[in-house]
PDB file of C-alpha atoms and ligand atoms in Angstrom:
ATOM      1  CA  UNK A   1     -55.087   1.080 -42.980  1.00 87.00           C
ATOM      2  CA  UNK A   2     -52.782  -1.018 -41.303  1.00 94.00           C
ATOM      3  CA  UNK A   3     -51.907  -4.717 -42.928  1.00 97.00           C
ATOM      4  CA  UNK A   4     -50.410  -7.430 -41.154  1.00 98.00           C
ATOM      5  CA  UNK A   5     -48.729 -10.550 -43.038  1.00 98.00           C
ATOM      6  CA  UNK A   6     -48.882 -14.102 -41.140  1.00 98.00           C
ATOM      7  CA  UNK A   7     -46.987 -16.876 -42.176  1.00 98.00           C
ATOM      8  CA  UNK A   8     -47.243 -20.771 -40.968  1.00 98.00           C
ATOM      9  CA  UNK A   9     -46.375 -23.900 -42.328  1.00 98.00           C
ATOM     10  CA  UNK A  10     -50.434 -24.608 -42.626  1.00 98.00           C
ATOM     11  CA  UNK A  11     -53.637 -23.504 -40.322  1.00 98.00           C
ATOM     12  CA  UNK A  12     -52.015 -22.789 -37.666  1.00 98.00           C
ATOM     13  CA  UNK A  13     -50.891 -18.859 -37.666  1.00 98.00           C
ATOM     14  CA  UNK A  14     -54.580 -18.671 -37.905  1.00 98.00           C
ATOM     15  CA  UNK A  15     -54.802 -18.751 -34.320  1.00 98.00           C
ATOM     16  CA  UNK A  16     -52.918 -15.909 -34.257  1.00 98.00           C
ATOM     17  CA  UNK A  17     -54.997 -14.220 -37.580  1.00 98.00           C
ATOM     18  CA  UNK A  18     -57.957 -14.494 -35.599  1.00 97.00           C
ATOM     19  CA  UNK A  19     -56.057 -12.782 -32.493  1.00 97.00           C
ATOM     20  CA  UNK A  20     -55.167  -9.862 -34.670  1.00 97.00           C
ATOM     21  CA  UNK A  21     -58.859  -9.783 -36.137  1.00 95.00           C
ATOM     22  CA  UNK A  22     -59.989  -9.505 -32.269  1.00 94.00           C
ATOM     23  CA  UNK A  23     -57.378  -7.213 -31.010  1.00 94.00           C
ATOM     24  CA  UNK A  24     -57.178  -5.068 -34.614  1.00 94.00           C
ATOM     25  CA  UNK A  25     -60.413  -5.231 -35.809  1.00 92.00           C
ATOM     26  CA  UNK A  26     -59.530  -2.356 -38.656  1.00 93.00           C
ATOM     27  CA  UNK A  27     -56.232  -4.200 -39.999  1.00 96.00           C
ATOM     28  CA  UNK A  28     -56.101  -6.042 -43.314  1.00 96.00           C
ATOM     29  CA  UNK A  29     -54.729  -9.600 -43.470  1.00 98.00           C
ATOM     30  CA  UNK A  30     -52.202 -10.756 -45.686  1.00 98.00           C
ATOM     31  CA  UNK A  31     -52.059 -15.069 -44.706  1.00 98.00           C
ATOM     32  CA  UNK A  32     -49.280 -17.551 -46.052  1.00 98.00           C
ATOM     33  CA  UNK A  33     -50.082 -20.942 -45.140  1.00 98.00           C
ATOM     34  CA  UNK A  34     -47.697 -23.986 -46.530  1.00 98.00           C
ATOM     35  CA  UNK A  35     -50.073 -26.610 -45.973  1.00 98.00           C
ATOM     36  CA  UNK A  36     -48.960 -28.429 -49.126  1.00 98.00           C
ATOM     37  CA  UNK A  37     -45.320 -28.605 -47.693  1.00 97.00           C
ATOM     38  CA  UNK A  38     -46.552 -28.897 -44.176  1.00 97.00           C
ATOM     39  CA  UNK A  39     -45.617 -30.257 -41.284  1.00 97.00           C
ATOM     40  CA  UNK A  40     -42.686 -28.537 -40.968  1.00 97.00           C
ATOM     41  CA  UNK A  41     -41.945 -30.080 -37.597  1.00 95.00           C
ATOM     42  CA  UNK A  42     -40.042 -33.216 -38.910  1.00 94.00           C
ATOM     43  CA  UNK A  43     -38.167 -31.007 -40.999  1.00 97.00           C
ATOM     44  CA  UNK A  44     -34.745 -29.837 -40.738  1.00 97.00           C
ATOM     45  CA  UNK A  45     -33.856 -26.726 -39.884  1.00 97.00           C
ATOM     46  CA  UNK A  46     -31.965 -26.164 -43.981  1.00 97.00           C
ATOM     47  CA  UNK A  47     -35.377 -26.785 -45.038  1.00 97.00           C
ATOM     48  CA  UNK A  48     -37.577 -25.152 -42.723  1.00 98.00           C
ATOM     49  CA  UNK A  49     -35.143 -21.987 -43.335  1.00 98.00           C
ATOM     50  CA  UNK A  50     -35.946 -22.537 -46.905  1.00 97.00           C
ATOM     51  CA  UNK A  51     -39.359 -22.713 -47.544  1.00 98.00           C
ATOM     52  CA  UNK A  52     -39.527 -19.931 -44.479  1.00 98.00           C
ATOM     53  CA  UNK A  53     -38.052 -17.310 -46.563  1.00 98.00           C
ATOM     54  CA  UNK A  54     -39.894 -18.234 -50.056  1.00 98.00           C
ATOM     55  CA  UNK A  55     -42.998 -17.545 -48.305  1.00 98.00           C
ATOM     56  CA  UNK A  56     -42.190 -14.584 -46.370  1.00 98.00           C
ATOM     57  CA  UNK A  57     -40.753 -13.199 -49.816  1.00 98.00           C
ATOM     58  CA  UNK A  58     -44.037 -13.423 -51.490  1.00 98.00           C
ATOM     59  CA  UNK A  59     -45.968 -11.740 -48.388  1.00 98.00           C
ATOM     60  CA  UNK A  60     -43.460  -9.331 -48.463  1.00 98.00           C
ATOM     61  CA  UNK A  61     -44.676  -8.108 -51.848  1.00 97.00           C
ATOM     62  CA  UNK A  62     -47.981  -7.095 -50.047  1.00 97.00           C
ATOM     63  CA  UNK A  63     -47.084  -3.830 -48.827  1.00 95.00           C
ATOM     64  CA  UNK A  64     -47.194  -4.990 -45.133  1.00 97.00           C
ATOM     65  CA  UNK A  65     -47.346  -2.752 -42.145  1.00 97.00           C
ATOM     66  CA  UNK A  66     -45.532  -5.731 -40.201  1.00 98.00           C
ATOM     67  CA  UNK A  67     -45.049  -9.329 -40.175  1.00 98.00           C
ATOM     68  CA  UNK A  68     -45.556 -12.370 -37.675  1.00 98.00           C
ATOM     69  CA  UNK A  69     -43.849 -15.644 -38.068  1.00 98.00           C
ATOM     70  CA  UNK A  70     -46.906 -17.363 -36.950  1.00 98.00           C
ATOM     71  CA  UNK A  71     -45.065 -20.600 -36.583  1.00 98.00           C
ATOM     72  CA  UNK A  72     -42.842 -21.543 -33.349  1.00 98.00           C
ATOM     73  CA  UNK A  73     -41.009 -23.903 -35.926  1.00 98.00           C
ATOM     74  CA  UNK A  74     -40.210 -21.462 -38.374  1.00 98.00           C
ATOM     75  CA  UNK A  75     -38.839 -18.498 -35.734  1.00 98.00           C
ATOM     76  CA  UNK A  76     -37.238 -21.200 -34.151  1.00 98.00           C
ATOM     77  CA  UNK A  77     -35.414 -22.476 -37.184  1.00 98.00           C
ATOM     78  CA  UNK A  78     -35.520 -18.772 -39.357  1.00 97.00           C
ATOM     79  CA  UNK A  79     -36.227 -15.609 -37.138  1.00 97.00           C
ATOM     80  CA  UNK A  80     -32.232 -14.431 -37.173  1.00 95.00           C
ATOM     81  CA  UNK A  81     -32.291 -15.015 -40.790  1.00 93.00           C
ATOM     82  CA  UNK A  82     -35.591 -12.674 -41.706  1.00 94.00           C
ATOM     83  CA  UNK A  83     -34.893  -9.766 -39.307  1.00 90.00           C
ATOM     84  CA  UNK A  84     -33.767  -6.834 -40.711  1.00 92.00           C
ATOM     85  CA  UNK A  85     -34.163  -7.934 -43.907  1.00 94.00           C
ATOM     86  CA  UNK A  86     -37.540  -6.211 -44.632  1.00 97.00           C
ATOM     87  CA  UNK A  87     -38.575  -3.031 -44.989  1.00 97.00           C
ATOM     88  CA  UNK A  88     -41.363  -4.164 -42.536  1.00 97.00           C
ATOM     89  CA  UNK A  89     -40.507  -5.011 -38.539  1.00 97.00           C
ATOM     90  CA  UNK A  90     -40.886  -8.948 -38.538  1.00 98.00           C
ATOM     91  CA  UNK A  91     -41.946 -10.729 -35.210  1.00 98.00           C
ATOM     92  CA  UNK A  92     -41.810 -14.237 -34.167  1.00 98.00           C
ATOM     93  CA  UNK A  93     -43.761 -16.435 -31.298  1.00 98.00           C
ATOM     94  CA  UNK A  94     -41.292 -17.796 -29.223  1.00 98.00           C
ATOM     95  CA  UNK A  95     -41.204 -14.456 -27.219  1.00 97.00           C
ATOM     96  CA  UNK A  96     -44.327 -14.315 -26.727  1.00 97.00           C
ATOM     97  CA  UNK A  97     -44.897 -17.881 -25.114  1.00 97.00           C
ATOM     98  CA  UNK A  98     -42.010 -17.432 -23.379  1.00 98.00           C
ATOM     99  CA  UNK A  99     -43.038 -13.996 -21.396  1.00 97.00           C
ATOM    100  CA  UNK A 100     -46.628 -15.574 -20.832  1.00 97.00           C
ATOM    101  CA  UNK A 101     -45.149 -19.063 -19.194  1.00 98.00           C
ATOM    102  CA  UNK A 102     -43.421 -17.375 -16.812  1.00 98.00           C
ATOM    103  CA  UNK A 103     -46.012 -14.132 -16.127  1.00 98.00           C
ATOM    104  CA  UNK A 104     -48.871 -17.196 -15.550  1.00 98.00           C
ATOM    105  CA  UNK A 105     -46.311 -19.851 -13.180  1.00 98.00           C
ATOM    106  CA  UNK A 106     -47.250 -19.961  -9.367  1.00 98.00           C
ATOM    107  CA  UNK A 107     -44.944 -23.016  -8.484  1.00 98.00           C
ATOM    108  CA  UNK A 108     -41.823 -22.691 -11.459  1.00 98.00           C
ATOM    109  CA  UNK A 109     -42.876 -26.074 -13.299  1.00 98.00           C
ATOM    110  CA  UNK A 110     -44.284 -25.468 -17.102  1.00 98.00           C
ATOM    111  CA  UNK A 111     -44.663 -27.899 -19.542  1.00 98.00           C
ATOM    112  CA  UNK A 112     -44.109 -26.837 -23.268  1.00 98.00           C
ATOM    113  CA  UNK A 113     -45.815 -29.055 -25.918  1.00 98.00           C
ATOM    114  CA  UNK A 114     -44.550 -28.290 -29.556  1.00 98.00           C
ATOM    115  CA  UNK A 115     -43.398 -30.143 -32.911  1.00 98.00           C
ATOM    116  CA  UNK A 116     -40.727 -32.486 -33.107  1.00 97.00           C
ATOM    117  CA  UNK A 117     -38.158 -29.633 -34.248  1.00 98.00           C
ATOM    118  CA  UNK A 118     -38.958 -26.963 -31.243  1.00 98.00           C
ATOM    119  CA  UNK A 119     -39.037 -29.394 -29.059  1.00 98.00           C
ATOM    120  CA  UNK A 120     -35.358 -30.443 -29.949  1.00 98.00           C
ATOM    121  CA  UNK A 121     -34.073 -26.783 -30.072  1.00 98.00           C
ATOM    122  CA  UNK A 122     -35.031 -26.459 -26.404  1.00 98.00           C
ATOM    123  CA  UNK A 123     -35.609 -22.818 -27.944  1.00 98.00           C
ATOM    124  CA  UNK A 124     -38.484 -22.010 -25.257  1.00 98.00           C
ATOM    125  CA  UNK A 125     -36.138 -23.737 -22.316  1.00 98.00           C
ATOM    126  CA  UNK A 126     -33.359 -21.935 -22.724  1.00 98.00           C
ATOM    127  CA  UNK A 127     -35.416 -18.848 -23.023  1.00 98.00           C
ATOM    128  CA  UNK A 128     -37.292 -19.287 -20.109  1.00 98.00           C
ATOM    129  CA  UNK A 129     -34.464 -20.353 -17.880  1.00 98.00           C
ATOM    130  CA  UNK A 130     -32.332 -17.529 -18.712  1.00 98.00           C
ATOM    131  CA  UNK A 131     -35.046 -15.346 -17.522  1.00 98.00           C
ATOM    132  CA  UNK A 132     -35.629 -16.946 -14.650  1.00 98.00           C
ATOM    133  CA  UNK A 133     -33.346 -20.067 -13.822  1.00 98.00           C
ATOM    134  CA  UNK A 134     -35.698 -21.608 -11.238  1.00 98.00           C
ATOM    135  CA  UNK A 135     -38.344 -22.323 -13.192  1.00 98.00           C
ATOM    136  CA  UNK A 136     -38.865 -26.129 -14.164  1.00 98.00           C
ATOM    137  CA  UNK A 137     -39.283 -26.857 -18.089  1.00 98.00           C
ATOM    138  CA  UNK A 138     -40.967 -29.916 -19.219  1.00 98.00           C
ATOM    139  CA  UNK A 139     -41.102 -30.333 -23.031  1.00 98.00           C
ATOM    140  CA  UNK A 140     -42.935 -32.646 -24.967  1.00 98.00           C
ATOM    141  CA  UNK A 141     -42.810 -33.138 -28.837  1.00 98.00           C
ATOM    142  CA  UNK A 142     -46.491 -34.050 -30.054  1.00 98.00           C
ATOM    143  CA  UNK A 143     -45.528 -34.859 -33.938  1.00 98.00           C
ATOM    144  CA  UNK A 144     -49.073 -36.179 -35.204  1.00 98.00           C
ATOM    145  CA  UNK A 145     -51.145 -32.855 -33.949  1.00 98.00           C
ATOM    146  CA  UNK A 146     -50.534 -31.197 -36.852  1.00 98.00           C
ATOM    147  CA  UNK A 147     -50.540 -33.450 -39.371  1.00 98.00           C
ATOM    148  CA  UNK A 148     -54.380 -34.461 -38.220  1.00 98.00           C
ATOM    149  CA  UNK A 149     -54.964 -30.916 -37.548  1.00 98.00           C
ATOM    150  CA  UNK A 150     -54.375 -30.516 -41.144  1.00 98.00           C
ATOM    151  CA  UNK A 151     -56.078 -33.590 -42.604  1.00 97.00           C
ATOM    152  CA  UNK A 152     -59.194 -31.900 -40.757  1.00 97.00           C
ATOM    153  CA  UNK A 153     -58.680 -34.696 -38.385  1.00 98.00           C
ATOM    154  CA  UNK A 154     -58.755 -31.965 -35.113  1.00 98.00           C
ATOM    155  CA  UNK A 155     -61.776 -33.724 -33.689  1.00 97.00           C
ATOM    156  CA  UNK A 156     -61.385 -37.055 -34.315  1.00 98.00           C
ATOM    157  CA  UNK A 157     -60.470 -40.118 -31.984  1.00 98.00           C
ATOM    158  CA  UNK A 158     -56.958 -40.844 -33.525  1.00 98.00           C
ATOM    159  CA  UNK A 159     -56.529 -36.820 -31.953  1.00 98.00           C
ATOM    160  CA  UNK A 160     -58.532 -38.012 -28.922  1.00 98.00           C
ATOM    161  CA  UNK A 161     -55.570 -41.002 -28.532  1.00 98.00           C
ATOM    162  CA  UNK A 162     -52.805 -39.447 -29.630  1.00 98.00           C
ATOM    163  CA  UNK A 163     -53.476 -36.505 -27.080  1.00 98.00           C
ATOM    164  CA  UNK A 164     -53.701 -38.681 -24.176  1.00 98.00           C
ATOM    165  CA  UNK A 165     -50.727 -40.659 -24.736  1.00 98.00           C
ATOM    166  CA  UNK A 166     -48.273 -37.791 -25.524  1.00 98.00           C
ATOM    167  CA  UNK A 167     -49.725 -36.111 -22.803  1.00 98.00           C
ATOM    168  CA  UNK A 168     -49.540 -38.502 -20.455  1.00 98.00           C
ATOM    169  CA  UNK A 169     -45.907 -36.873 -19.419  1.00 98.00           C
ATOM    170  CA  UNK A 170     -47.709 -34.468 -17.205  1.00 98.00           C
ATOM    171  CA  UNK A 171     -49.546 -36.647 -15.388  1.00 96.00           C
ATOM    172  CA  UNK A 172     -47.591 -36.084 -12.222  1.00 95.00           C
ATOM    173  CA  UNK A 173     -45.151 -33.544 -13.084  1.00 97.00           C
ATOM    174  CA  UNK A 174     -46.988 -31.170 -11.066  1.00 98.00           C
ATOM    175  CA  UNK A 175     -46.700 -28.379 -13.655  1.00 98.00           C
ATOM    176  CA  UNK A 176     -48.992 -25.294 -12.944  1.00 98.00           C
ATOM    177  CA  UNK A 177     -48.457 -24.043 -16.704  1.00 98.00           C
ATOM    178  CA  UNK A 178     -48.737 -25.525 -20.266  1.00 98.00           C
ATOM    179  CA  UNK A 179     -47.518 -23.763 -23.268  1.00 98.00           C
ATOM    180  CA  UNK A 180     -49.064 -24.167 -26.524  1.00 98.00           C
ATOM    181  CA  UNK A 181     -45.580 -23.998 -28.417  1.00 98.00           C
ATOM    182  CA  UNK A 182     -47.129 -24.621 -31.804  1.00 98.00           C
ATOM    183  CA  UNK A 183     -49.657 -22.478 -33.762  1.00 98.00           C
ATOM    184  CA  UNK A 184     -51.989 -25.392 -34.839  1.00 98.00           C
ATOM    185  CA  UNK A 185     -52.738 -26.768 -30.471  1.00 98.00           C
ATOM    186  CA  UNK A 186     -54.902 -23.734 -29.660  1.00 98.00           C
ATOM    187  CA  UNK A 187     -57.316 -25.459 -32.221  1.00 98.00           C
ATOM    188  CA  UNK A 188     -57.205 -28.402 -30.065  1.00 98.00           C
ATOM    189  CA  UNK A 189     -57.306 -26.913 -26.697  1.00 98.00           C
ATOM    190  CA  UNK A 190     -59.888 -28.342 -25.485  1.00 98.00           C
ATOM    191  CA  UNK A 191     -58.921 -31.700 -26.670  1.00 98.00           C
ATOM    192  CA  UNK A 192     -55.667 -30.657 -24.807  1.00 98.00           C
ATOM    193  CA  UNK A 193     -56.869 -29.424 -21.676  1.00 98.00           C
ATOM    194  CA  UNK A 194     -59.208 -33.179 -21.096  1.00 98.00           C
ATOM    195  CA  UNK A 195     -55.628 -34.940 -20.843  1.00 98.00           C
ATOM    196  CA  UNK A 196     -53.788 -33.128 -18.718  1.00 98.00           C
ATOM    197  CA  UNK A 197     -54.179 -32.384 -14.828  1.00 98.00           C
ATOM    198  CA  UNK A 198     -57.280 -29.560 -13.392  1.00 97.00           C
ATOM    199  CA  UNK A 199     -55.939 -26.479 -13.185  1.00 97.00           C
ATOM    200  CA  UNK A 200     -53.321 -26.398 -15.376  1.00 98.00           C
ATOM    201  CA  UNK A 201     -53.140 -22.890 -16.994  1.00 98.00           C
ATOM    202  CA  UNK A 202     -53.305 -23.486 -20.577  1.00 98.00           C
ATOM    203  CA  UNK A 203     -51.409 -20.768 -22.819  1.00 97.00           C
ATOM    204  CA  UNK A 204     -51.934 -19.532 -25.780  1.00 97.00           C
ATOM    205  CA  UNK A 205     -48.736 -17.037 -26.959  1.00 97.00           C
ATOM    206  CA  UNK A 206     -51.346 -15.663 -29.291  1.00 98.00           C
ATOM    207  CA  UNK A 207     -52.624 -13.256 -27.303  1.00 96.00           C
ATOM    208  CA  UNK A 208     -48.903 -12.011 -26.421  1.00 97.00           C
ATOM    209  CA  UNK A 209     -47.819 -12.160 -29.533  1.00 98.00           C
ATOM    210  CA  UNK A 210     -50.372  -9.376 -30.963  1.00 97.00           C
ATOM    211  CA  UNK A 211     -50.262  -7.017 -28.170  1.00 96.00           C
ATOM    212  CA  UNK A 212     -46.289  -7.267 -28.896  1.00 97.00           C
ATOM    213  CA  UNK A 213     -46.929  -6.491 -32.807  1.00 98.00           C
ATOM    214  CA  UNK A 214     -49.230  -3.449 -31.824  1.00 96.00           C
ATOM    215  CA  UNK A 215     -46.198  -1.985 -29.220  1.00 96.00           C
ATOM    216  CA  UNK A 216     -44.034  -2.726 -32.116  1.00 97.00           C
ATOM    217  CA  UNK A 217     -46.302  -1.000 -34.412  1.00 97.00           C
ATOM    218  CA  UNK A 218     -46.933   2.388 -31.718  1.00 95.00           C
ATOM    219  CA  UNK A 219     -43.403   2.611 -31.619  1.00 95.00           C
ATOM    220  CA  UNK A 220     -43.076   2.765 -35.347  1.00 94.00           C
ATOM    221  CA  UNK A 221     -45.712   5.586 -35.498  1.00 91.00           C
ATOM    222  CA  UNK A 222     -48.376   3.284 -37.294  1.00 90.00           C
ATOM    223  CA  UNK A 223     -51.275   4.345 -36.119  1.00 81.00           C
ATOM    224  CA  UNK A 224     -53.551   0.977 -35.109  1.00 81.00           C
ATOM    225  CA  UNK A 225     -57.063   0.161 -33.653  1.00 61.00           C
ATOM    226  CA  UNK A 226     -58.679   3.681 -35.501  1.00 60.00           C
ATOM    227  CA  UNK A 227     -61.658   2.654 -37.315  1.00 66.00           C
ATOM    228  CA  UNK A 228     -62.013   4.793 -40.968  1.00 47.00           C
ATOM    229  CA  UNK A 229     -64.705   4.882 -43.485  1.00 43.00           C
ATOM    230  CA  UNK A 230     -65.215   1.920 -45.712  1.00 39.00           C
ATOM    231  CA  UNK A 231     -62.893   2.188 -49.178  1.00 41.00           C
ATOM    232  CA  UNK A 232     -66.350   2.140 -51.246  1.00 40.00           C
ATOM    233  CA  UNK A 233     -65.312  -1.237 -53.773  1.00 39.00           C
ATOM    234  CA  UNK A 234     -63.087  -2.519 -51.815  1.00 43.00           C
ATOM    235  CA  UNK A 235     -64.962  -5.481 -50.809  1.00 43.00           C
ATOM    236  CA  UNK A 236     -68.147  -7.011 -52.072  1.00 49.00           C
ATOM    237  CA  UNK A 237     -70.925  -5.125 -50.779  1.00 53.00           C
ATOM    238  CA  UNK A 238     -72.348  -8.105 -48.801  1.00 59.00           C
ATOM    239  CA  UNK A 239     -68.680  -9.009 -47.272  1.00 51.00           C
ATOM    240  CA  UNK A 240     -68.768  -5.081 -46.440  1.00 52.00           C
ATOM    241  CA  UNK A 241     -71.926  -5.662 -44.966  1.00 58.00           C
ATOM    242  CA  UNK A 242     -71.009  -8.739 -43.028  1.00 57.00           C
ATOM    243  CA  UNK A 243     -68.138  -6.801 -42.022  1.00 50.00           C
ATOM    244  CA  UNK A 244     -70.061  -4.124 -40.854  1.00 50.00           C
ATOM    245  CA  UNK A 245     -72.317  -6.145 -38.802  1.00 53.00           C
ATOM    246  CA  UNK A 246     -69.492  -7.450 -36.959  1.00 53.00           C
ATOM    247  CA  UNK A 247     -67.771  -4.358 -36.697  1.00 47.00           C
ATOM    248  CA  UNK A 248     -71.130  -2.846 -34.422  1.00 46.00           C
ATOM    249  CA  UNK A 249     -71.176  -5.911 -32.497  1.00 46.00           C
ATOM    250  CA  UNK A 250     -67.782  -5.226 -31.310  1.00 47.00           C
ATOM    251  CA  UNK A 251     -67.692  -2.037 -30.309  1.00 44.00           C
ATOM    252  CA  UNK A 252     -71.290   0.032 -31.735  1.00 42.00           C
ATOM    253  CA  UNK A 253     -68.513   2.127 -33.887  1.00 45.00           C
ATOM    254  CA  UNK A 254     -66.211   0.639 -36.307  1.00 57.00           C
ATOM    255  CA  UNK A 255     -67.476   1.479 -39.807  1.00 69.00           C
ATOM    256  CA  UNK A 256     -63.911   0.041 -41.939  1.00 80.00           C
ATOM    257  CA  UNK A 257     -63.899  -2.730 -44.057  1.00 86.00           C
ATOM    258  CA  UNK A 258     -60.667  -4.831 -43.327  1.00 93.00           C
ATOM    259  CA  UNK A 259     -59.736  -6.752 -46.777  1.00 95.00           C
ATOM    260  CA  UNK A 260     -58.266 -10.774 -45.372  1.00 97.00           C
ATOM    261  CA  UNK A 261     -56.272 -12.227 -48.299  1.00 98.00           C
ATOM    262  CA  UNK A 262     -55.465 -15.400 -47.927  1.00 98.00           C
ATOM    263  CA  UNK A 263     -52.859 -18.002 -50.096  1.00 98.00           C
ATOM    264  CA  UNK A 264     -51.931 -21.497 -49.517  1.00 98.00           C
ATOM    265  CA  UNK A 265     -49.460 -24.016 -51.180  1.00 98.00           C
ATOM    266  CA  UNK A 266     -52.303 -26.760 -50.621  1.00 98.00           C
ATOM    267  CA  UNK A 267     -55.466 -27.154 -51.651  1.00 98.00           C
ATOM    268  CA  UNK A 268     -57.536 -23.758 -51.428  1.00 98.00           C
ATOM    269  CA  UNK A 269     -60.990 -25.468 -51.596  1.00 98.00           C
ATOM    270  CA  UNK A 270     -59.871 -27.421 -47.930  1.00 97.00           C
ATOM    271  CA  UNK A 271     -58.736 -24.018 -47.089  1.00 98.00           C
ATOM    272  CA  UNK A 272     -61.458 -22.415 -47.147  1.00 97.00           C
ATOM    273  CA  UNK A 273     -63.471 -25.112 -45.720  1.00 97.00           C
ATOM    274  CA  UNK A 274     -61.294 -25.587 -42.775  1.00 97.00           C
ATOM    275  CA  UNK A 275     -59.345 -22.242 -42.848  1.00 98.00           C
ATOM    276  CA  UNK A 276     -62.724 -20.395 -42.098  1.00 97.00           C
ATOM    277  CA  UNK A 277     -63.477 -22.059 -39.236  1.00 96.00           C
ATOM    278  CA  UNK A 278     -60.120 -22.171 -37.393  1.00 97.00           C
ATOM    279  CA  UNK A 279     -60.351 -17.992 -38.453  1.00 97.00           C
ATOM    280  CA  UNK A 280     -63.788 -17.906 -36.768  1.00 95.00           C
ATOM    281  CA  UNK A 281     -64.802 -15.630 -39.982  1.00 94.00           C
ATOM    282  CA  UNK A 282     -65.078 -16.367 -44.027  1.00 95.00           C
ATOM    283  CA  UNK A 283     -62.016 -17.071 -45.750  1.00 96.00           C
ATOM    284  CA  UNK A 284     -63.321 -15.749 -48.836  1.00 94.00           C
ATOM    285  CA  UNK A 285     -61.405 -17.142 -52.299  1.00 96.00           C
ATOM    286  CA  UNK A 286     -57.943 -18.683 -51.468  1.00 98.00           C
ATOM    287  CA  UNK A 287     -55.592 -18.200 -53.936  1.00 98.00           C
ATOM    288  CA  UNK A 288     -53.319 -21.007 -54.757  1.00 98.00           C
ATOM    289  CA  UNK A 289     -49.348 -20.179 -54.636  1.00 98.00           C
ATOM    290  CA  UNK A 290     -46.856 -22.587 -54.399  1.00 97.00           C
ATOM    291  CA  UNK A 291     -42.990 -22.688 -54.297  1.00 96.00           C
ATOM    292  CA  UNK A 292     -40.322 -25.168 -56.253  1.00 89.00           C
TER     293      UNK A 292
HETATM  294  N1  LIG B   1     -47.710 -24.322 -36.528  1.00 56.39           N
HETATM  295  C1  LIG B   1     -46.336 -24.610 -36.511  1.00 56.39           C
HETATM  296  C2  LIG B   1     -45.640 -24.214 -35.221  1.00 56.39           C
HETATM  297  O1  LIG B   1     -46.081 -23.316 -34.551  1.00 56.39           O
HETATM  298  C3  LIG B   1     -45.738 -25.830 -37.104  1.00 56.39           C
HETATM  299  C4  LIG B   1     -46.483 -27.051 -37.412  1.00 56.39           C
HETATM  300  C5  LIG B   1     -45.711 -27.921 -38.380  1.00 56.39           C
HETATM  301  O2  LIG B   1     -45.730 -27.578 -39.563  1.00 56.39           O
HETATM  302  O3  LIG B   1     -45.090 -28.906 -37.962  1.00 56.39           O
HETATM  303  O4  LIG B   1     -44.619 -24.765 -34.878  1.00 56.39           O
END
């Protein structure tokens, strides 16, 4: 079976693990988060480049089919650094975002809302510009999303305020686009999508990104997306079940049992807690790993 490793500073490359649950419902999950060092926004890039590469050393022990940087922060800051370094292909998010911003503009004005640190790179910009050079970028740094995001704060009125001041910036920009440039804002979307202007497309490189790991994967020869008999002890037999369940609710014939590991530097009782929800599916035990 296929196994994909995801990496983020915290929650937020859960976005994108519940993307590759959706679009590779037989693949196995191997999730770093870094929430005790997170956010890495406010970092700098030494840092960031760092604690990138202890993390995506200790998923790389996992026998991985691939890996995704699930953090704009991190591929912005790290990506060069971990290519070709693997045995495993290793994919970032910027790409991603940037192919969907300019595949969803009508009128060349997107707005890009990311940490501190992307925001400063210009990374998406630049990237979208050299594609196409008439297309308008507007970025704005949003520094206290994913702290709150974190703290399990997502809903909250401090998010609420916070939301509709740094996104005040769009207010008559007349952008047509809006580019979720960090992992943790599609779990705030809807938060997101009150302070800005009606029908602003809202994007969500997620999507992108996976379809981009499974072409990566296809060329590769890894075979994805085929659904094979349940390992028998593998998995608990009521996670199999649950599994199962899901797995005929999708498409009436999937009978594998995916196995979803999941580690964090922080605190894996909160992970769990939170961690499940943002991944729309139990977390099961989080194992605690941390890095000096
Ligand atoms: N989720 C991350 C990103 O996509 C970073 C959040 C942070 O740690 O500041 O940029």
């Amino acid at each position: 079976m296929t196994t994909i490793g995801l990496f983020d500073s915290g929650f937020g490359g859960l976005t994108v693990a519940r993307e590759v649950r959706r679009q590779m419902p037989c693949a196995n999950i191997e999730y770093y988060g870094d929430n005790g060092r997170a956010p890495y926004g406010s970092r700098t890039r030494d840092e960031i480049v760092r604690m990138t590469r202890q993390c995506v050393d200790f998923l790389a022990s996992k026998d991985l089919d691939l890996l995704i940087i699930a953090c704009n922060t991190a591929t912005v800051a790290a990506f060069d650094q971990l290519t070709g370094k693997y045995p495993f292909p290793v994919i970032g998010v910027i790409e991603a975002g940037v192919n969907a911003a300019i595949a969803t503009t009508k009128n060349n004005k997107v707005g890009v809302i990311a940490t501190q640190f992307t925001i400063q790179s210009e990374a998406h910009k630049k990237a979208i510009q050299e594609a196409n050079p008439e297309i308008d970028v507007i970025g704005k740094a949003c520094p206290s999303f994913c702290p709150l995001i974190e703290a399990g704060l997502a809903d909250s009125p401090e998010m609420d305020r916070d939301a509709r001041e740094y996104l005040s910036v769009y207010k008559d920009s007349g952008i047509d686009t809006l580019v979720l440039a960090c992992t943790h804002y599609p779990l705030i979307a809807d938060t997101i999508r009150r302070h800005i202007p009606d029908g602003v497309a809202v994007v969500d490189p997620a999507v992108e990104t996976v379809k981009q790991a499974i072409g990566v994967l296809k060329e590769r020869g890894v075979v994805v997306q085929t659904c094979e008999p349940a390992a028998p002890g593998r998995e608990t037999s009521s996670r199999r079940e649950e599994l199962e369940r899901e797995s005929e609710r999708r498409d009436g014939s999937c009978e594998c049992a995916p196995t979803y590991h999941f580690y964090t530097s922080g605190d894996p009782v909160h992970f769990e807690k939170l961690g499940s929800r943002f991944f729309g599916a139990p977390t099961g035990k989080v194992q605690q790993v941390k890095f000096e």
